[in-house]
GROMACS .gro file of C-alpha atoms in nm:
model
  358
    1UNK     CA    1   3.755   6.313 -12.577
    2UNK     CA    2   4.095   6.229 -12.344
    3UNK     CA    3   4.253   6.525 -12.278
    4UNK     CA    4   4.624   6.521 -12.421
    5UNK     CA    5   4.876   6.457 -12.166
    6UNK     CA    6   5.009   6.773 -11.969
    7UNK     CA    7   5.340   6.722 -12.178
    8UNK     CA    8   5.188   6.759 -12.522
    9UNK     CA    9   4.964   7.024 -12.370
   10UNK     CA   10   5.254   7.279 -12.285
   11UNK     CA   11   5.510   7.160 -12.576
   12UNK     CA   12   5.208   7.324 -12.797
   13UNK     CA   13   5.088   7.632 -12.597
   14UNK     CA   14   5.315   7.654 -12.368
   15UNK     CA   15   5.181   8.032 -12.205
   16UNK     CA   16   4.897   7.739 -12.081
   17UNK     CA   17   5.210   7.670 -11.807
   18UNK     CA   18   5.117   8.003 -11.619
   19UNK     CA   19   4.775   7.772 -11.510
   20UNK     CA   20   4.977   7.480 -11.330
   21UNK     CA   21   4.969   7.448 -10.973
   22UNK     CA   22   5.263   7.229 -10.808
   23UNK     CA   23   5.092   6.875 -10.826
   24UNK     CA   24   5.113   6.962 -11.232
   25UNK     CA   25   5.480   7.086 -11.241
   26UNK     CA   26   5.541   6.717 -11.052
   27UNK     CA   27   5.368   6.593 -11.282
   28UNK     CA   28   5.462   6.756 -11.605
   29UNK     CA   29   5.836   6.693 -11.504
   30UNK     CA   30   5.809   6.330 -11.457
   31UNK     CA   31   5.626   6.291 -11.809
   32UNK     CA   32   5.919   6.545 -11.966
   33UNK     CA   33   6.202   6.327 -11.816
   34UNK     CA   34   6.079   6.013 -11.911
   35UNK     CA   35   6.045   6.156 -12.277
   36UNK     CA   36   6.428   6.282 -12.250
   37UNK     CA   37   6.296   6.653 -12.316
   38UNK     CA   38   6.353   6.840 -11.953
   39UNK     CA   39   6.589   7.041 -12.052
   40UNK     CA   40   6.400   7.085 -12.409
   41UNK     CA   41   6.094   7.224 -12.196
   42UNK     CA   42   6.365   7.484 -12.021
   43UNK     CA   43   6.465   7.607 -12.330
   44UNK     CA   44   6.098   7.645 -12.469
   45UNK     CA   45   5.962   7.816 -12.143
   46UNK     CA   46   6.283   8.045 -12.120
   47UNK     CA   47   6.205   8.136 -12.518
   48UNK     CA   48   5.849   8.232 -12.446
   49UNK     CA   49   5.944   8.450 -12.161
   50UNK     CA   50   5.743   8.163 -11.928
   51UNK     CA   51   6.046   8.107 -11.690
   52UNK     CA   52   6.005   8.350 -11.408
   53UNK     CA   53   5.669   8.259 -11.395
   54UNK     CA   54   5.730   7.883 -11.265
   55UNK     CA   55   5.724   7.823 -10.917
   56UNK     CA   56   6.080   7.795 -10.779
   57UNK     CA   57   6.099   7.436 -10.697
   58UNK     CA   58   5.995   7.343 -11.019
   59UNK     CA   59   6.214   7.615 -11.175
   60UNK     CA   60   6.507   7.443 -10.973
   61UNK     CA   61   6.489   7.126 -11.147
   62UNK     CA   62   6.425   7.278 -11.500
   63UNK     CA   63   6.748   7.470 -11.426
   64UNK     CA   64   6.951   7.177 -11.330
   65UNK     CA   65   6.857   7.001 -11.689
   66UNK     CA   66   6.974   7.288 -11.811
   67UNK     CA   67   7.281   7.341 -11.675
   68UNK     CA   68   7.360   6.976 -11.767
   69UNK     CA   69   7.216   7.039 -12.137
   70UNK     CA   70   7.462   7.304 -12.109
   71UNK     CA   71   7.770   7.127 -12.038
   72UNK     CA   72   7.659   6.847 -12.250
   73UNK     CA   73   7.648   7.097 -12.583
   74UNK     CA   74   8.051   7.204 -12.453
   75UNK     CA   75   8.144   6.868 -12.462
   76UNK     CA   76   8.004   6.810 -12.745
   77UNK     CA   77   8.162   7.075 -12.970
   78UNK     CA   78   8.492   6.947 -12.807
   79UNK     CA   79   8.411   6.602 -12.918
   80UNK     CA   80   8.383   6.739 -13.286
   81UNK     CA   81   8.702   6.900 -13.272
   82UNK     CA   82   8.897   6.574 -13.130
   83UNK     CA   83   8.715   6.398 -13.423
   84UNK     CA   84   8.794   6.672 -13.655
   85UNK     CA   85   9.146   6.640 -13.529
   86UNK     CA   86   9.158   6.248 -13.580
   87UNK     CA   87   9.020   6.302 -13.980
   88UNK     CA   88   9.229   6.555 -14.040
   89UNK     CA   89   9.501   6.336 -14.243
   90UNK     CA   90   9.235   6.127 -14.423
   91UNK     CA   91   9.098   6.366 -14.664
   92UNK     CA   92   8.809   6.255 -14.589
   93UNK     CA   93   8.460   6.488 -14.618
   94UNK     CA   94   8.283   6.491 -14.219
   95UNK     CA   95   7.943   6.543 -14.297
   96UNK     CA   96   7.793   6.571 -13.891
   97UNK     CA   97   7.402   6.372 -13.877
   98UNK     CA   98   7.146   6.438 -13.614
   99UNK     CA   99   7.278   6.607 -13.218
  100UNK     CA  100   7.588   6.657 -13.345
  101UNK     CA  101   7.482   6.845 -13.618
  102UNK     CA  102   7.194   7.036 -13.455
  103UNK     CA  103   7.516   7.134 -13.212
  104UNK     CA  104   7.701   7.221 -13.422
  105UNK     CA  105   7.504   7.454 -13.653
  106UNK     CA  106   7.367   7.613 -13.367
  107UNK     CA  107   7.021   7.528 -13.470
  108UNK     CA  108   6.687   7.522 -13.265
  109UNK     CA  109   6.647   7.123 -13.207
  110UNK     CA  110   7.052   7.188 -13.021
  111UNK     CA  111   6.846   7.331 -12.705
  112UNK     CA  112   6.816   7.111 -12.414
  113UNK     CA  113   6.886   6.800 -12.647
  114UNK     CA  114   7.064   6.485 -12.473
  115UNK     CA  115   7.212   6.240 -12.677
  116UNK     CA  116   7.462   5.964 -12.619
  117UNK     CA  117   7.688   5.931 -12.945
  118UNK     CA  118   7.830   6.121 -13.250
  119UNK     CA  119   7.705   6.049 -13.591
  120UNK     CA  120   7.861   6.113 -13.873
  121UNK     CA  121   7.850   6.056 -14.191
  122UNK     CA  122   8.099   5.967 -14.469
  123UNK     CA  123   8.179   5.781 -14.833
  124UNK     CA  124   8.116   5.407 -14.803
  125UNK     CA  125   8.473   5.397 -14.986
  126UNK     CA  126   8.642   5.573 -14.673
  127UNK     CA  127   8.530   5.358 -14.417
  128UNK     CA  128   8.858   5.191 -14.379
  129UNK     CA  129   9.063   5.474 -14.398
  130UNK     CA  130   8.780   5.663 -14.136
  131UNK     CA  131   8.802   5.355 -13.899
  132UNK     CA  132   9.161   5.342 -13.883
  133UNK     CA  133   9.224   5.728 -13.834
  134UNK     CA  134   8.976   5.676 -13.536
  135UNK     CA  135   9.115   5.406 -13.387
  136UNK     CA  136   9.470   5.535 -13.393
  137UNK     CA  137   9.336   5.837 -13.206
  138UNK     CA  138   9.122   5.652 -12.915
  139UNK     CA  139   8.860   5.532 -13.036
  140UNK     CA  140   8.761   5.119 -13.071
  141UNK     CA  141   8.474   4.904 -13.200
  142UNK     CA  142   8.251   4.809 -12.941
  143UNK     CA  143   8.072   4.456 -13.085
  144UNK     CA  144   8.382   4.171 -13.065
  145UNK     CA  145   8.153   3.917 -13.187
  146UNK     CA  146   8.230   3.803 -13.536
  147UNK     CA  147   7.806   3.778 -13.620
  148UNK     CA  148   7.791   4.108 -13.505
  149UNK     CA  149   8.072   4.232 -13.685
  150UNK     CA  150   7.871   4.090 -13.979
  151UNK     CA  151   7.581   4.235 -13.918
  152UNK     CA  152   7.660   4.600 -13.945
  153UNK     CA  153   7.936   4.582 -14.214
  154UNK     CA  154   7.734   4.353 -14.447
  155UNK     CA  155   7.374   4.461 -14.376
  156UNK     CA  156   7.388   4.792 -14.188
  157UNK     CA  157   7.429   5.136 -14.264
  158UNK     CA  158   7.704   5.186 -14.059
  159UNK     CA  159   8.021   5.024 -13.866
  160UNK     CA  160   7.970   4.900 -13.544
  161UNK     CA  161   7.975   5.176 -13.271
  162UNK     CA  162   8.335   5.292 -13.184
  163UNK     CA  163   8.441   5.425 -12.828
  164UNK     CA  164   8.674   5.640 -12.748
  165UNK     CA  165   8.899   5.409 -12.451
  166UNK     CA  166   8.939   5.680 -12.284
  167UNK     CA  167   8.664   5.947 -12.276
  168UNK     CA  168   8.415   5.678 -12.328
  169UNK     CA  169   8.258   5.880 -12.561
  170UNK     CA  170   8.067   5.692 -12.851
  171UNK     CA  171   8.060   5.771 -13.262
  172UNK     CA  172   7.852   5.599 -13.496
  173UNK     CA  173   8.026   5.628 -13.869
  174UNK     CA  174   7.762   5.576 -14.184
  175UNK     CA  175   7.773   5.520 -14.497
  176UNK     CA  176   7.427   5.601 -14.563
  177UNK     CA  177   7.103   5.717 -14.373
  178UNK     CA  178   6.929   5.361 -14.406
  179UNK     CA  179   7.043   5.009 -14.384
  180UNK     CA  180   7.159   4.806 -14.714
  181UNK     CA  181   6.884   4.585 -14.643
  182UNK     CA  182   6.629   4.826 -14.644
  183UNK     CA  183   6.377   4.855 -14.893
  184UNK     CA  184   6.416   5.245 -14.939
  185UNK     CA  185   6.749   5.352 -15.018
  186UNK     CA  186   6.787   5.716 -15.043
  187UNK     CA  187   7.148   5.798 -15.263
  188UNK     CA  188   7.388   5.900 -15.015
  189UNK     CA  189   7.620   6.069 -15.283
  190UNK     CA  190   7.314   6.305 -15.334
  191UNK     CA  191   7.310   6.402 -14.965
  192UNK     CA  192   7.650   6.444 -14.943
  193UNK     CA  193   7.648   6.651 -15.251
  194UNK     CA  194   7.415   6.871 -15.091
  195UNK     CA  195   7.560   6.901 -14.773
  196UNK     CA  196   7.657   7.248 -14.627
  197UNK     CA  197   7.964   7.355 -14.450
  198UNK     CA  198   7.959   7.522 -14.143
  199UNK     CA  199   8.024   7.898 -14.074
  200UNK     CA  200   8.256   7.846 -13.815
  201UNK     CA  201   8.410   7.509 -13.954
  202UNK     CA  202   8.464   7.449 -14.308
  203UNK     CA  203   8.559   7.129 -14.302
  204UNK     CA  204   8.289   7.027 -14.119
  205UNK     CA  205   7.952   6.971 -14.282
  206UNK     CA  206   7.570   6.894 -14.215
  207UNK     CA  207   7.348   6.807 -14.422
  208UNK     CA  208   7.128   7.061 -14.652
  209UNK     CA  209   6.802   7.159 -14.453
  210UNK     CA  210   6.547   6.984 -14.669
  211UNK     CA  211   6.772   6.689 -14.605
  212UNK     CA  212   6.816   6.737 -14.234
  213UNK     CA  213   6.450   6.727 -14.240
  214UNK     CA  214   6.437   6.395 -14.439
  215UNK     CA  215   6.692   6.257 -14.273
  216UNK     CA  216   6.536   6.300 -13.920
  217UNK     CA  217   6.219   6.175 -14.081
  218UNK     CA  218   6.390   5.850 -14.155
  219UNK     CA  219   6.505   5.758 -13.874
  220UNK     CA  220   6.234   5.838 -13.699
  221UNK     CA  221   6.045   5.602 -13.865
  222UNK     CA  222   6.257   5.311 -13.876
  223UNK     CA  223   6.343   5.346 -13.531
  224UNK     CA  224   6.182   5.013 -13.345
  225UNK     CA  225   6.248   5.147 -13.038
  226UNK     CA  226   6.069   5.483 -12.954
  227UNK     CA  227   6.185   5.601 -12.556
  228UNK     CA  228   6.315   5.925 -12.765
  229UNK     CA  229   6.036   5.954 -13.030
  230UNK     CA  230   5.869   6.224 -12.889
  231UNK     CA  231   6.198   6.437 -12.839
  232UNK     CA  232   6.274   6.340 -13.215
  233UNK     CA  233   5.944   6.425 -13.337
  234UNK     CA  234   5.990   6.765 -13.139
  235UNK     CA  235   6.322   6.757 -13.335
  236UNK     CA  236   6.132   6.720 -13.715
  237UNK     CA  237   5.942   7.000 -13.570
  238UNK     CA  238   6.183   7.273 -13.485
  239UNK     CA  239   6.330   7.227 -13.808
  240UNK     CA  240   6.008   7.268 -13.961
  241UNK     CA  241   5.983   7.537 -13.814
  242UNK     CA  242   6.334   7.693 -13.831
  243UNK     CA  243   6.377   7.606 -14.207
  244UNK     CA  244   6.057   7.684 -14.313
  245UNK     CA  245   6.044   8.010 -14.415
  246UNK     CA  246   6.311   7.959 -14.632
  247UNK     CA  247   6.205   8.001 -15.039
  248UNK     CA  248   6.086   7.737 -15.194
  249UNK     CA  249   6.147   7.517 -14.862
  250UNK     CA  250   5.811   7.361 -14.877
  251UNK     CA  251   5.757   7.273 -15.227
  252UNK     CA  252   6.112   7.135 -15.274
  253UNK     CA  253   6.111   6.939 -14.935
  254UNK     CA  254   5.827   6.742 -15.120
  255UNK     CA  255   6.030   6.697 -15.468
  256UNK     CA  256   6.355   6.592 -15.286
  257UNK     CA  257   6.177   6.353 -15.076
  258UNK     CA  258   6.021   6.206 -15.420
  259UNK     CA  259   6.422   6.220 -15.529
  260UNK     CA  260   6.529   6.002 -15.207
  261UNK     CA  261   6.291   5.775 -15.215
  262UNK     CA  262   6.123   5.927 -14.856
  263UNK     CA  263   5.770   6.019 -14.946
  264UNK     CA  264   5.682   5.771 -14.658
  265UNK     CA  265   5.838   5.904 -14.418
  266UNK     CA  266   5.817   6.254 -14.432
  267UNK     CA  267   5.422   6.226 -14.489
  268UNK     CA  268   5.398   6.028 -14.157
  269UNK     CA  269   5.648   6.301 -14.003
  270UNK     CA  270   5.376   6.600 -14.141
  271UNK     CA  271   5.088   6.410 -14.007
  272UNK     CA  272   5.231   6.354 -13.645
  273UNK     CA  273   5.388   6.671 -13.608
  274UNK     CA  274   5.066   6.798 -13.675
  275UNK     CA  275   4.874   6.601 -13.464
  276UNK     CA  276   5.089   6.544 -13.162
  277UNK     CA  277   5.227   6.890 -13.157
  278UNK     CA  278   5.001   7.121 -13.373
  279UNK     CA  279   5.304   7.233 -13.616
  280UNK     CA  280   5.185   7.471 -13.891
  281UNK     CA  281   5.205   7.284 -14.218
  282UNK     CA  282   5.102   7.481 -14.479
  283UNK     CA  283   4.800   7.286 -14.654
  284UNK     CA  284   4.938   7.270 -15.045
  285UNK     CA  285   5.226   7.076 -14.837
  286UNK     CA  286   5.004   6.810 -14.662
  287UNK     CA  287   4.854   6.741 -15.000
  288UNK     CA  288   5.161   6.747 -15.165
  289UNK     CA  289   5.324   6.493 -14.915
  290UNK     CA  290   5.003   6.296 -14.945
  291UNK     CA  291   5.217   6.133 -15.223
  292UNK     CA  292   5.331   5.911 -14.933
  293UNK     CA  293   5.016   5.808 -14.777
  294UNK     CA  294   5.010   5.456 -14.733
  295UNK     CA  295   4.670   5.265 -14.765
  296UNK     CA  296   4.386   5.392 -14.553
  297UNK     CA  297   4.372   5.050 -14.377
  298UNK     CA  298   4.736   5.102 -14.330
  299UNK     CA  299   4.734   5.450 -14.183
  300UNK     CA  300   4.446   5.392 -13.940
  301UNK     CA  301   4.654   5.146 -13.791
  302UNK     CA  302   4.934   5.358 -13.801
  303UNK     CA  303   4.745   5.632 -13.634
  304UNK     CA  304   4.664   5.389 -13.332
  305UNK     CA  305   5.054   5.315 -13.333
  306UNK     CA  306   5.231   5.603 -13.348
  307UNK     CA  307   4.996   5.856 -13.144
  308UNK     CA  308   5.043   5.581 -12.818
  309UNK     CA  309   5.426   5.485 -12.893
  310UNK     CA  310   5.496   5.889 -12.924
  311UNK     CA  311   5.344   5.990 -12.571
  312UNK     CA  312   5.589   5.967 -12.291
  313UNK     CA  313   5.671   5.617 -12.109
  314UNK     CA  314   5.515   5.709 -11.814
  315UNK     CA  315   5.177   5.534 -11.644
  316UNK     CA  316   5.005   5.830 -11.661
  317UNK     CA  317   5.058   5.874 -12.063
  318UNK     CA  318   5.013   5.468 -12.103
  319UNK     CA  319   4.678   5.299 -12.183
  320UNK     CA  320   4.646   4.902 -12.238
  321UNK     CA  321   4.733   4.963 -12.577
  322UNK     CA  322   5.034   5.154 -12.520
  323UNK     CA  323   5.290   4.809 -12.475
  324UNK     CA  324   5.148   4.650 -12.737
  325UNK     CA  325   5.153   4.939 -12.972
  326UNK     CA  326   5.524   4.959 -12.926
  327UNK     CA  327   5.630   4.613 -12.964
  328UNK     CA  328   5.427   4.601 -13.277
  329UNK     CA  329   5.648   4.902 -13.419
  330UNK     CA  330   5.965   4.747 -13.335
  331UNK     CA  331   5.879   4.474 -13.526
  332UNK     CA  332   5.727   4.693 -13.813
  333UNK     CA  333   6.108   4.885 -13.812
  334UNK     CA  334   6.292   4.542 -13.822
  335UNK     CA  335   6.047   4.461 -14.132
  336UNK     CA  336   6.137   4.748 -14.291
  337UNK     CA  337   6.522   4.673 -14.205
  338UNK     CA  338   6.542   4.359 -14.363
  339UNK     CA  339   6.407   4.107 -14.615
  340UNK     CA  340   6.177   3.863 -14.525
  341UNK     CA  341   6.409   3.548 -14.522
  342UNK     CA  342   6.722   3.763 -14.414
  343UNK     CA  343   6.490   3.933 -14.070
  344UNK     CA  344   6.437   3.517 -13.996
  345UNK     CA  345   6.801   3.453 -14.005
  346UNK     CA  346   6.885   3.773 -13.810
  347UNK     CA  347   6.614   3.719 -13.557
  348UNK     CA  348   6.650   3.347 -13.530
  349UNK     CA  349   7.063   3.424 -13.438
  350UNK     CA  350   6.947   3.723 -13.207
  351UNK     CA  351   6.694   3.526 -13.038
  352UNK     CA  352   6.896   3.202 -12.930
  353UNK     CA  353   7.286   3.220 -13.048
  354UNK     CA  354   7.381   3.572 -13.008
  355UNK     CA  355   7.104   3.750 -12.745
  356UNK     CA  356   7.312   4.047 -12.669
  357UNK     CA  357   7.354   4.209 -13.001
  358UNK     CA  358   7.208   4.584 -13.027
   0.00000   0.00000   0.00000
């Protein structure tokens, strides 16, 4: 059997670290950069009580990710309250998705996480009154083209991206989790129904945590482009983790995903969080989510998939399969995007009219 790579090895034991001589730190560090989890591995070592023990020069580049993870978390939360600030007048509910919300609730997935843009989330019926609140504080669309402009108001789940002019700081307003295309469409009102305000904000929301969980799930695996699906699987994983000791967390993250139309995704989140990472899912769970299992054709092939595209993009975590395994997911997530006659259109325009949409 291939031994897991040294990433995967220390994200689930990571005391196993103590072992590594320096031509392992090299390597492990190259593997947890190109995976977008350095400062992620900091914050696990440093948790563990592992820290001290790594040599120093490793230890000096673990620290610098994590001074940066640092600052980025500060800017962050000072990004919320400039975009708390712009909302303020619109009466409209800021439910916070993903980072932002991990951030801003404090919560385990928050440490050593890097991300690039805001989401939030907000009535489909607000969007106008969201998008002009924004831009009259900074921030402006980012896709001029009128087919792109198309794209994401008529089919997506969201507006184009906005940037701030100034800070060049990006938000990404939805409506919902999944595009109108899509063939699942989990209610929206229900999440936002659900959704929990924060202890130091009250106007400021996240989602419930079995819907943070579903959520994370969902994008995960829709996402046709996987550079960060390891770091969001180790996201689906912490919150396992963190939320599951809750009452009744287990047995009603199974009925809500039923509700949402997410049985899918959260049984291929259970399986690979189990297998990549060795998370503790309590058995009644697994067979509860088994509700979701696709056909056993299906899943072997899945299996093959997912356990290449979620390694690190790195030649030493690549095999011949690896390319191939992740162009044949992006084109699985822009299946699942769209219907068959609408993907042609969109792929067709993408391909030879208008190459540099997103």
């Amino acid at each position: 059997m291939t031994a897991a790579p040294l990433l995967l090895q220390i994200l689930r034991r990571p005391e196993t670290s103590k072992s590594l001589d320096l031509a392992d730190w090299d390597l492990l560090l190259r593997q947890a950069r190109r995976a977008n989890l350095l400062a992620t591995l900091h914050a696990l070592l440093e948790e563990r009580g592992h820290i001290e023990q790594v040599p120093s020069r490793p230890r000096e580049h673990l620290g610098w990710a994590h001074a940066i993870a640092e600052r980025h978390a500060q800017a962050v939360d000072w990004e919320i309250a400039q975009i708390r600030k712009a909302l303020a007048k619109a009466n409209v509910p800021l439910i916070l998705l993903k980072g932002a919300a991990y951030v801003a609730a404090r919560l385990p997935p928050a440490r050593g996480r890097l991300f690039s843009d805001v989401d939030i989330l907000v009535p489909k019926g607000s969007l106008d009154v969201v998008e002009a609140a924004l831009t009259l504080h900074g921030w402006a669309t980012t896709h001029h083209d009128e087919y792109d402009q198309r794209y994401y108001r008529t089919w997506m789940h969201e507006l184009p991206p906005m940037q701030h002019v100034k800070r060049m700081t990006v938000i990404d307003v939805h409506h919902a989790i999944l595009p109108e295309t899509a063939a699942l469409r989990p209610d929206p009102e229900k999440l936002r129904t659900a959704a929990q305000s924060l202890a130091s904000h009250a106007d400021v929301k996240v989602l419930a945590p079995i819907d943070m969980v579903l959520h994370s799930a969902a994008h995960l695996f829709h996402e046709g482009e996987l550079d960060n699906g390891l770091r969001d699987l180790v996201d689906i994983h912490c919150l396992l983790a963190h939320f599951g000791g809750l009452p009744s967390f287990w047995p009603d993250l199974v009925r809500r995903a039923k509700e949402l139309e997410l049985t899918r995704p959260l049984f291929y989140a259970l399986r690979y969080t189990e297998r990549m990472l060795h998370a503790a899912i309590p058995p009644d769970a697994m067979e509860a989510a088994g509700s979701g299992r696709p056909h056993r054709q299906i899943l072997a092939l899945m299996d093959q998939l997912y356990t290449r595209a979620f390694l690190p993009n790195h030649p030493s975590c690549r095999d011949r399969l690896a390319g191939m395994s992740r162009r044949m997911l992006y084109l699985r997530a822009n299946w699942l995007r769209m219907p068959p006659l609408l993907l042609a259109r969109h792929l067709f325009h993408k391909a030879f009219i208008s190459p540099d949409l997103a």
